[in-house]
Tab-separated table of C-alpha atoms in Angstrom:
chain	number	residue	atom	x	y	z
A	1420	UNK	CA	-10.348	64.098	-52.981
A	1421	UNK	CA	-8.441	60.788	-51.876
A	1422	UNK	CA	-6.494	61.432	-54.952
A	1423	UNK	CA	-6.710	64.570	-56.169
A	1424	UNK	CA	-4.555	65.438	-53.260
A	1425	UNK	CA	-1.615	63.480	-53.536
A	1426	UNK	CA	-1.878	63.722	-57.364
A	1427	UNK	CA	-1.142	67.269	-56.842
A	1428	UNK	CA	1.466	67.016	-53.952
A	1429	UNK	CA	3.401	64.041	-55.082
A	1430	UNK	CA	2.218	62.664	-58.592
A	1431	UNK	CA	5.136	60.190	-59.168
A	1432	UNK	CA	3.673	58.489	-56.443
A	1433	UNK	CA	0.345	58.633	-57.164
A	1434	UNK	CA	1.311	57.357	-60.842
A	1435	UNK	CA	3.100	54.206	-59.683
A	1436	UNK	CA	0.018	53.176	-57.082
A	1437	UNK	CA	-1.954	53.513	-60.355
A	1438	UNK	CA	0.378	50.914	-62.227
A	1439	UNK	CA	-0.049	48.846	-59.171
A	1440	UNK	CA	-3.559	48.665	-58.839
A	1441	UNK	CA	-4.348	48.781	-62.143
A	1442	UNK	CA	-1.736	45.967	-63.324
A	1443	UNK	CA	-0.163	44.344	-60.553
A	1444	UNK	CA	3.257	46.264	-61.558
A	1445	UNK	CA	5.528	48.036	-58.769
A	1446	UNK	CA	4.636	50.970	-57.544
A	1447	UNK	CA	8.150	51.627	-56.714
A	1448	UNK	CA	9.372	50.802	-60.156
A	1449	UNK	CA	7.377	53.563	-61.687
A	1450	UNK	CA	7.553	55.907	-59.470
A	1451	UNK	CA	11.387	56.097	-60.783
A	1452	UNK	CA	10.618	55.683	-64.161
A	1453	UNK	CA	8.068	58.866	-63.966
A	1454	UNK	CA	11.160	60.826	-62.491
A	1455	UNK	CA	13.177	59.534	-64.740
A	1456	UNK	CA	12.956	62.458	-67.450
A	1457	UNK	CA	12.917	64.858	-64.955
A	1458	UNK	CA	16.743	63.369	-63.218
A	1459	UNK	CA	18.583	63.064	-66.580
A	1460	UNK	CA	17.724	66.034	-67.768
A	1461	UNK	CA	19.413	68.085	-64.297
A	1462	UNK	CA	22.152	65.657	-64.867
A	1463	UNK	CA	22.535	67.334	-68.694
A	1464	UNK	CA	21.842	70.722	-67.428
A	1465	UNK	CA	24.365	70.416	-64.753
A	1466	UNK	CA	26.796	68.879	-67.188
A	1467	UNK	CA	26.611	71.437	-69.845
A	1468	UNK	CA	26.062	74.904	-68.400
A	1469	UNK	CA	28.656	75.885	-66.530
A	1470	UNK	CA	27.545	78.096	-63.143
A	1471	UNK	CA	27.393	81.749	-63.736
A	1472	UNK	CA	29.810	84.325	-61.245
A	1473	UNK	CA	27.076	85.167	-59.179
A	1474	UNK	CA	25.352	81.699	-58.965
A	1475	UNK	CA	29.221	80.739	-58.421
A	1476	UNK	CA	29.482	83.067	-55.496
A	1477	UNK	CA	26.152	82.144	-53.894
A	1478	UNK	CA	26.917	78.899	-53.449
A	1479	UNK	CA	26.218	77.646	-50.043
A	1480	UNK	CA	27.442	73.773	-49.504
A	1481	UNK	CA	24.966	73.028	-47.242
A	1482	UNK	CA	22.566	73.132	-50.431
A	1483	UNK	CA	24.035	71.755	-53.288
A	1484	UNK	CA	23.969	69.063	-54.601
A	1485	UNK	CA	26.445	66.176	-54.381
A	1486	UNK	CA	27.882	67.042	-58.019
A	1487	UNK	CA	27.952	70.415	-57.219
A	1488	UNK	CA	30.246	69.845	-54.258
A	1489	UNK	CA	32.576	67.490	-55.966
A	1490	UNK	CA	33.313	70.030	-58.935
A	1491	UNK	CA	33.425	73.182	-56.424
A	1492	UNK	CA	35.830	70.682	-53.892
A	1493	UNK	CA	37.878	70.506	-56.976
A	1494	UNK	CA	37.931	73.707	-57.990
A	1495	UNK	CA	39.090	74.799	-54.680
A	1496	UNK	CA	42.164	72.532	-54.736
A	1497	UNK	CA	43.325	73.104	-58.457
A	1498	UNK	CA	43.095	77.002	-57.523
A	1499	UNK	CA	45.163	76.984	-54.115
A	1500	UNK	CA	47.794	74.140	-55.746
A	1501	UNK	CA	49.918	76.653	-57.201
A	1502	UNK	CA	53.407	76.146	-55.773
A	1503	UNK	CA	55.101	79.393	-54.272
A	1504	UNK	CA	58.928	79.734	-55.846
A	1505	UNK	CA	61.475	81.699	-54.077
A	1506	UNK	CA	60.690	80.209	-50.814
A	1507	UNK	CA	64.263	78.659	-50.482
A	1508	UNK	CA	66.325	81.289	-51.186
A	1509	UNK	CA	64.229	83.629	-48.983
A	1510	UNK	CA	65.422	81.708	-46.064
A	1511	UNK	CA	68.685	80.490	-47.174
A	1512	UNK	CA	71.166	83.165	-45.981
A	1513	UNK	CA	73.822	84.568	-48.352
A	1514	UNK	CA	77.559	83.962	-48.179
A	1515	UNK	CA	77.594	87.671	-47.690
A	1516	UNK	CA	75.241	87.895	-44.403
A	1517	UNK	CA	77.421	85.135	-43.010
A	1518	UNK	CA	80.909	87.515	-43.320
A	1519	UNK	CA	79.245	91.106	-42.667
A	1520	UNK	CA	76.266	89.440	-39.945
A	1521	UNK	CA	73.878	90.867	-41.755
A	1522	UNK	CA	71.054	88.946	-43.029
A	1523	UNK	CA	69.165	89.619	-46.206
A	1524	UNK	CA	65.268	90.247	-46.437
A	1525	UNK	CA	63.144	87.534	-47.133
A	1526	UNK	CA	61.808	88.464	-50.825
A	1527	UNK	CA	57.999	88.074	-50.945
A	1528	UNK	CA	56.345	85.067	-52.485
A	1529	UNK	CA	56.557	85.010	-56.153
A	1530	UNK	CA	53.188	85.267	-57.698
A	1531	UNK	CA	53.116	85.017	-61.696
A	1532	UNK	CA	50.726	86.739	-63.582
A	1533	UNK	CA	49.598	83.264	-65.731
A	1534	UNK	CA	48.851	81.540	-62.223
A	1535	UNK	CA	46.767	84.743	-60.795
A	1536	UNK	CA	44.955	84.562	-64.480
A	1537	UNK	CA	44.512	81.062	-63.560
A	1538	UNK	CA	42.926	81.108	-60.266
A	1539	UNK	CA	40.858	84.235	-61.480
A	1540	UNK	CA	39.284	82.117	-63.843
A	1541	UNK	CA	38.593	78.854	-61.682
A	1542	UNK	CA	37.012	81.745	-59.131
A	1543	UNK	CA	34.835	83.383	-61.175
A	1544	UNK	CA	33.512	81.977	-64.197
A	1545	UNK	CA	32.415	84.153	-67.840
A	1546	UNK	CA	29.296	85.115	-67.884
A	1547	UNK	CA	26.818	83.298	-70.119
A	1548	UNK	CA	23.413	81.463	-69.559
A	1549	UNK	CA	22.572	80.740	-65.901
A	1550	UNK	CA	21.539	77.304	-64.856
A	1551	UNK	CA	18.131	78.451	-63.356
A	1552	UNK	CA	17.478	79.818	-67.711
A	1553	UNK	CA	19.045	76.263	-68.778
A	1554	UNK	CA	16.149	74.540	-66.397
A	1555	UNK	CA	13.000	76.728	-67.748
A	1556	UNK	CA	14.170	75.491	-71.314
A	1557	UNK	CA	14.830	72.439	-70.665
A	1558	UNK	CA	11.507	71.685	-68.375
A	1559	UNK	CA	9.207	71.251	-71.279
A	1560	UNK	CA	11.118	68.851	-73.035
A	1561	UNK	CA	10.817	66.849	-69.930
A	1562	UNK	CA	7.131	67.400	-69.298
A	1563	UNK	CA	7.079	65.995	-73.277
A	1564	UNK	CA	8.706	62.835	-71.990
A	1565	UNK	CA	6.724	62.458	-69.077
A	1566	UNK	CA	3.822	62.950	-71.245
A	1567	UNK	CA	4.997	60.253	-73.674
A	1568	UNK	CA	4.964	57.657	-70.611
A	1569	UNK	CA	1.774	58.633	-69.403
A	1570	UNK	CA	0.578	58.078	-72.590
A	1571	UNK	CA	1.873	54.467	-72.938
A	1572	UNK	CA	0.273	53.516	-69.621
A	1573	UNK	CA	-2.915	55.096	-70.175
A	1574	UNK	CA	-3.145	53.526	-73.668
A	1575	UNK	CA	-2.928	50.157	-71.952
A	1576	UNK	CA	-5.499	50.921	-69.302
A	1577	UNK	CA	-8.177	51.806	-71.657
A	1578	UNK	CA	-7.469	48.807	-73.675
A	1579	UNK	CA	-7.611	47.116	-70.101
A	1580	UNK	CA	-10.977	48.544	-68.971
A	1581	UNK	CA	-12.317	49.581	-73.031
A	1582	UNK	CA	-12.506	53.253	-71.857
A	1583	UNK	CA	-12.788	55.491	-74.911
A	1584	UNK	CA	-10.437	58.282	-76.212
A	1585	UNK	CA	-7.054	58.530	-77.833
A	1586	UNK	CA	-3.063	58.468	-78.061
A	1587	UNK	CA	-2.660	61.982	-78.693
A	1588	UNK	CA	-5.225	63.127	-76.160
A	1589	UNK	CA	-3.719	60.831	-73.846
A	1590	UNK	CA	0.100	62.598	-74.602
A	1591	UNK	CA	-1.597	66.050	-74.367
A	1592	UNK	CA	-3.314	65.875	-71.116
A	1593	UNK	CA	-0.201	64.091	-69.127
A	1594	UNK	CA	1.857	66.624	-70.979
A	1595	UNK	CA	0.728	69.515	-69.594
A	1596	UNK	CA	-1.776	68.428	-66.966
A	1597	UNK	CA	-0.108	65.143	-65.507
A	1598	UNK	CA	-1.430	66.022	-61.789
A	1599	UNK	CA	-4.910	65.886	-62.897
A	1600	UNK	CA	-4.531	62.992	-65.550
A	1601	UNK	CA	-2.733	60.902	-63.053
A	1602	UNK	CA	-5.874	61.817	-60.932
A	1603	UNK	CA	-8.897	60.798	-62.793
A	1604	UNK	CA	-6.571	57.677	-63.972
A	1605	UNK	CA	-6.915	56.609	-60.169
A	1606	UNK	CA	-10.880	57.697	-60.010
A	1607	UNK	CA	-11.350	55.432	-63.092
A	1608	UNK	CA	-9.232	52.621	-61.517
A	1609	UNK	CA	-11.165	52.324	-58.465
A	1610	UNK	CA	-14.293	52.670	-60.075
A	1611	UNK	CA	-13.761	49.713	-62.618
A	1612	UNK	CA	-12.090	47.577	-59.316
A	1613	UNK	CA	-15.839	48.262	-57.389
A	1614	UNK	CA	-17.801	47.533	-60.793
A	1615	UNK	CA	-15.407	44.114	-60.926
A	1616	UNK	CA	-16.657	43.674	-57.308
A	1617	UNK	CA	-19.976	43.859	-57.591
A	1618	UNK	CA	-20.352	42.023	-61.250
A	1619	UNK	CA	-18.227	38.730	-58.857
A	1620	UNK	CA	-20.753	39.048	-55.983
A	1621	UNK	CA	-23.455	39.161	-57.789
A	1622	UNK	CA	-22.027	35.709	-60.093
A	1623	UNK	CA	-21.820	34.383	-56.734
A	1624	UNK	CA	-24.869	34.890	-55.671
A	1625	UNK	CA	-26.573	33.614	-58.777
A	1626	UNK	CA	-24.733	30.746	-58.575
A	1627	UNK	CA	-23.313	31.204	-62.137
A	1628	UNK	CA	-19.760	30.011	-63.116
């Protein structure tokens, strides 16, 4: 239960104490390198798919994440930079309001149909594939990756400890059952460090080299 738990919970974690205590590696190291997969393929996601209109008006800053804000912060200012024309002239009184005393009325802002096209589409992007689709496709190529490192390390553990069984097992399991793989991996870790134990007290005690 001492690991199944935070297999489950947290396995990055659990993965790099393996690598420690199995190798001497850091845990802190592989911890990364587990999430690795996982943060470059958001990155691509987030790069590629543009947000959908409703995800686009849902957005709620306190939530996002920091790319998220920077390309919504820009947004914002490359919709509300269009310059107003007509401004001068609305408050620049005409020769003839100066010799009657009448003053013209201000004509209202000039809006051109290009700039509210513009803004429209900075607002409210097309419709296509939402990001939340984009991440359920893109999740099992990342559990594949994962897979592939927990492969790599568990190859060199049996090799470590002569445990039995093979590469594409090994891919297969951490694949699409990394919580428990990463799980046993720590079961089998501890067991060989007690066996190690015992087999050096009992050396010393014989008084063999």
């Amino acid at each position: 239960m001492s690991s199944c738990i935070p297999s489950c919970c947290c396995p990055c974690i659990q993965f790099g104490l393996n690598q420690r205590m199995a190798f001497g590696a850091s845990a802190v190291k592989w911890t990364v390198l587990w999430l690795l997969p996982l943060f470059l393929l958001y990155a691509l996601v987030n790069h590629l798919v543009p947000p959908t209109a409703a995800e686009h008006a849902n957005r709620n800053p306190m939530t996002m994440s920091v790319a998220d804000a920077i390309v919504s912060n820009v947004e914002q200012k490359m919709g509300k930079g269009h310059p107003q024309q007509g401004g001068l002239a609305a408050h620049t009184p005409s020769s003839h309001g100066k010799a009657g005393g009448h003053h013209p009325r201000p004509s209202p802002p000039f809006s051109s149909p290009s700039a509210e096209v513009g803004a429209g589409v900075l607002s409210a992007p097309a419709e296509g594939m939402s990001r939340s689709t984009a991440y359920s496709y893109a999740l099992p190529f990342a559990m594949m990756l994962i897979g592939a490192v927990g492969a790599w390390r568990r190859g060199l553990l049996r090799e470590k400890y002569g445990i039995g069984g093979s590469a594409l097992s090994d891919f297969v399991c951490h694949a699409a059952c990394c919580c428990c793989s990463i799980a046993k991996e720590a079961r089998e870790i501890r067991h060989q460090a007690i066996e190690e134990a015992l087999a050096g007290a009992e050396q010393d005690l014989s008084g063999d080299p």
